[in-house]
PDB file of C-alpha atoms in Angstrom:
ATOM      1  CA  MET Q   1      93.787 101.509 111.571  1.00 65.00           C
ATOM      2  CA  SER Q   2      92.485  98.404 114.493  1.00 78.00           C
ATOM      3  CA  GLN Q   3      93.350  98.390 118.126  1.00 80.00           C
ATOM      4  CA  THR Q   4      95.231  95.495 117.555  1.00 82.00           C
ATOM      5  CA  ILE Q   5      98.157  96.101 114.184  1.00 87.00           C
ATOM      6  CA  LYS Q   6      98.981  99.456 116.052  1.00 85.00           C
ATOM      7  CA  ARG Q   7     100.057  97.496 119.061  1.00 85.00           C
ATOM      8  CA  LEU Q   8     101.737  95.195 117.294  1.00 88.00           C
ATOM      9  CA  LEU Q   9     103.476  97.868 115.074  1.00 90.00           C
ATOM     10  CA  LEU Q  10     104.728  98.783 118.123  1.00 89.00           C
ATOM     11  CA  ASN Q  11     105.882  96.171 119.635  1.00 89.00           C
ATOM     12  CA  ALA Q  12     108.329  95.610 116.357  1.00 91.00           C
ATOM     13  CA  ILE Q  13     109.052  99.034 116.755  1.00 92.00           C
ATOM     14  CA  LEU Q  14     110.298  98.705 120.194  1.00 91.00           C
ATOM     15  CA  PHE Q  15     112.178  95.603 119.864  1.00 91.00           C
ATOM     16  CA  MET Q  16     113.973  97.107 117.004  1.00 92.00           C
ATOM     17  CA  ALA Q  17     115.299 100.338 119.204  1.00 92.00           C
ATOM     18  CA  LEU Q  18     115.700  98.348 122.482  1.00 92.00           C
ATOM     19  CA  ALA Q  19     118.398  96.185 120.179  1.00 91.00           C
ATOM     20  CA  TYR Q  20     119.987  99.147 118.351  1.00 93.00           C
ATOM     21  CA  LEU Q  21     120.362 100.775 122.206  1.00 91.00           C
ATOM     22  CA  PHE Q  22     120.660  97.576 123.805  1.00 89.00           C
ATOM     23  CA  PRO Q  23     122.680  94.758 121.649  1.00 88.00           C
ATOM     24  CA  ASN Q  24     124.298  93.283 123.981  1.00 89.00           C
ATOM     25  CA  MET Q  25     120.290  92.072 125.802  1.00 90.00           C
ATOM     26  CA  LEU Q  26     118.412  92.074 122.695  1.00 90.00           C
ATOM     27  CA  TYR Q  27     119.239  90.705 119.183  1.00 91.00           C
ATOM     28  CA  VAL Q  28     116.979  91.121 116.136  1.00 91.00           C
ATOM     29  CA  ASN Q  29     117.481  90.598 112.854  1.00 89.00           C
ATOM     30  CA  GLY Q  30     115.787  92.587 111.021  1.00 88.00           C
ATOM     31  CA  LEU Q  31     111.863  94.644 111.105  1.00 90.00           C
ATOM     32  CA  GLY Q  32     110.739  91.813 109.005  1.00 90.00           C
ATOM     33  CA  THR Q  33     111.598  89.611 112.223  1.00 91.00           C
ATOM     34  CA  ALA Q  34     110.616  92.516 115.170  1.00 91.00           C
ATOM     35  CA  LEU Q  35     106.987  92.033 113.088  1.00 93.00           C
ATOM     36  CA  ILE Q  36     107.206  88.032 113.366  1.00 93.00           C
ATOM     37  CA  ALA Q  37     108.752  88.454 116.471  1.00 92.00           C
ATOM     38  CA  SER Q  38     105.676  90.978 118.381  1.00 93.00           C
ATOM     39  CA  VAL Q  39     103.049  88.211 117.083  1.00 93.00           C
ATOM     40  CA  VAL Q  40     104.334  85.713 118.562  1.00 93.00           C
ATOM     41  CA  PHE Q  41     104.552  87.777 121.638  1.00 93.00           C
ATOM     42  CA  SER Q  42     101.036  89.234 121.340  1.00 92.00           C
ATOM     43  CA  ILE Q  43      99.739  85.310 121.145  1.00 94.00           C
ATOM     44  CA  LEU Q  44     102.051  84.202 123.844  1.00 93.00           C
ATOM     45  CA  ASN Q  45     100.726  86.826 125.977  1.00 92.00           C
ATOM     46  CA  THR Q  46      97.420  85.896 124.947  1.00 92.00           C
ATOM     47  CA  LEU Q  47      97.650  82.512 125.613  1.00 94.00           C
ATOM     48  CA  LEU Q  48      99.892  82.019 128.353  1.00 93.00           C
ATOM     49  CA  LYS Q  49     100.047  84.933 129.913  1.00 91.00           C
ATOM     50  CA  PRO Q  50      96.158  83.899 132.221  1.00 92.00           C
ATOM     51  CA  ILE Q  51      97.282  80.363 132.844  1.00 94.00           C
ATOM     52  CA  LEU Q  52     101.035  81.445 134.366  1.00 92.00           C
ATOM     53  CA  GLN Q  53      99.351  84.548 136.355  1.00 92.00           C
ATOM     54  CA  ILE Q  54      96.798  82.076 138.080  1.00 93.00           C
ATOM     55  CA  LEU Q  55      99.684  79.088 139.141  1.00 93.00           C
ATOM     56  CA  SER Q  56     101.436  81.961 140.354  1.00 92.00           C
ATOM     57  CA  PHE Q  57      99.359  83.696 141.826  1.00 92.00           C
ATOM     58  CA  PRO Q  58     100.251  83.187 145.828  1.00 92.00           C
ATOM     59  CA  ILE Q  59     103.642  84.121 144.907  1.00 92.00           C
ATOM     60  CA  THR Q  60     102.599  87.020 143.202  1.00 90.00           C
ATOM     61  CA  ILE Q  61     100.497  88.648 146.249  1.00 92.00           C
ATOM     62  CA  LEU Q  62     103.944  87.320 148.544  1.00 94.00           C
ATOM     63  CA  THR Q  63     106.016  89.504 146.247  1.00 91.00           C
ATOM     64  CA  PHE Q  64     103.349  92.446 146.064  1.00 92.00           C
ATOM     65  CA  GLY Q  65     102.690  91.493 142.167  1.00 88.00           C
ATOM     66  CA  LEU Q  66     106.689  91.878 141.335  1.00 90.00           C
ATOM     67  CA  PHE Q  67     106.522  88.524 140.323  1.00 92.00           C
ATOM     68  CA  SER Q  68     104.785  89.415 137.190  1.00 91.00           C
ATOM     69  CA  LEU Q  69     107.350  91.074 136.184  1.00 91.00           C
ATOM     70  CA  VAL Q  70     109.497  87.757 135.909  1.00 92.00           C
ATOM     71  CA  ILE Q  71     106.551  86.220 133.834  1.00 93.00           C
ATOM     72  CA  ASN Q  72     106.450  89.140 131.684  1.00 92.00           C
ATOM     73  CA  ALA Q  73     110.743  88.527 130.689  1.00 93.00           C
ATOM     74  CA  SER Q  74     109.527  84.519 130.607  1.00 93.00           C
ATOM     75  CA  ILE Q  75     106.946  84.974 128.089  1.00 94.00           C
ATOM     76  CA  LEU Q  76     109.604  87.640 125.824  1.00 92.00           C
ATOM     77  CA  MET Q  77     112.443  84.997 126.251  1.00 93.00           C
ATOM     78  CA  MET Q  78     109.590  82.168 125.220  1.00 93.00           C
ATOM     79  CA  THR Q  79     109.353  84.274 122.380  1.00 92.00           C
ATOM     80  CA  GLY Q  80     113.318  84.211 121.066  1.00 90.00           C
ATOM     81  CA  TYR Q  81     112.828  80.648 121.521  1.00 92.00           C
ATOM     82  CA  PHE Q  82     110.548  80.201 119.131  1.00 92.00           C
ATOM     83  CA  MET Q  83     111.779  82.224 116.531  1.00 89.00           C
ATOM     84  CA  GLY Q  84     114.858  80.783 116.882  1.00 84.00           C
ATOM     85  CA  GLN Q  85     118.263  82.195 118.056  1.00 81.00           C
ATOM     86  CA  GLY Q  86     119.605  83.589 115.064  1.00 83.00           C
ATOM     87  CA  VAL Q  87     117.396  85.990 114.349  1.00 88.00           C
ATOM     88  CA  PHE Q  88     115.871  87.074 117.821  1.00 90.00           C
ATOM     89  CA  TYR Q  89     117.552  86.380 120.862  1.00 89.00           C
ATOM     90  CA  VAL Q  90     117.700  87.698 124.748  1.00 90.00           C
ATOM     91  CA  ASN Q  91     120.639  87.837 126.344  1.00 90.00           C
ATOM     92  CA  GLY Q  92     119.425  85.588 130.128  1.00 89.00           C
ATOM     93  CA  LEU Q  93     116.637  86.463 132.633  1.00 91.00           C
ATOM     94  CA  GLY Q  94     118.192  89.540 133.484  1.00 91.00           C
ATOM     95  CA  SER Q  95     118.045  90.977 130.556  1.00 92.00           C
ATOM     96  CA  ALA Q  96     114.503  89.532 129.691  1.00 92.00           C
ATOM     97  CA  LEU Q  97     113.285  91.737 133.189  1.00 93.00           C
ATOM     98  CA  LEU Q  98     114.817  95.216 131.954  1.00 93.00           C
ATOM     99  CA  LEU Q  99     113.830  94.662 128.066  1.00 92.00           C
ATOM    100  CA  THR Q 100     110.220  93.994 129.635  1.00 92.00           C
ATOM    101  CA  ILE Q 101     110.283  97.061 132.005  1.00 92.00           C
ATOM    102  CA  THR Q 102     110.884  98.925 129.258  1.00 91.00           C
ATOM    103  CA  ILE Q 103     107.816  97.566 126.707  1.00 89.00           C
ATOM    104  CA  SER Q 104     105.747  97.888 129.853  1.00 89.00           C
ATOM    105  CA  LEU Q 105     106.555 101.703 130.421  1.00 90.00           C
ATOM    106  CA  VAL Q 106     106.648 102.774 126.662  1.00 88.00           C
ATOM    107  CA  ASN Q 107     103.132 100.789 126.178  1.00 85.00           C
ATOM    108  CA  ALA Q 108     102.232 102.097 129.422  1.00 86.00           C
ATOM    109  CA  LEU Q 109     102.579 106.083 128.883  1.00 87.00           C
ATOM    110  CA  LEU Q 110     101.578 105.317 125.214  1.00 81.00           C
ATOM    111  CA  GLN Q 111      97.293 104.061 127.099  1.00 78.00           C
ATOM    112  CA  VAL Q 112      98.034 107.153 129.122  1.00 66.00           C
ATOM    113  CA  ASN Q 113      98.096 109.281 126.570  1.00 62.00           C
ATOM    114  CA  LYS Q 114      95.302 107.590 124.606  1.00 63.00           C
ATOM    115  CA  SER Q 115      93.119 107.875 127.756  1.00 57.00           C
ATOM    116  CA  ASN Q 116      93.752 111.137 127.551  1.00 57.00           C
ATOM    117  CA  LYS Q 117      92.753 112.814 124.357  1.00 57.00           C
ATOM    118  CA  TYR Q 118      89.515 111.401 125.511  1.00 56.00           C
ATOM    119  CA  THR Q 119      88.870 113.075 128.291  1.00 56.00           C
ATOM    120  CA  GLU Q 120      89.687 116.418 126.969  1.00 55.00           C
TER     121      GLU Q 120
END
């Protein structure tokens, strides 16, 4: 399976798990919605994130990189906007910040686990 498909499936599973664990922060209508939201999230990360990082570079430097979390949270909120409030909804910027931290940690842990597999 390609790396992109694995990442899309992982993000969809994360969306479903986070919606179950934090029902007041994230609402996902179903697995199909989570898969589509994962695709939209990946497209926004690919297209908008580099532009936002370049534009916010001075703020990111002043905050020692913490502003990148706000960029990720904004992209998650944009995903909710493009998906529609009835099927995928993030309840505010604070919720989006906590959710993106969780998503980033899980993705980082799986990335470290994958890189350790090849060094052994």
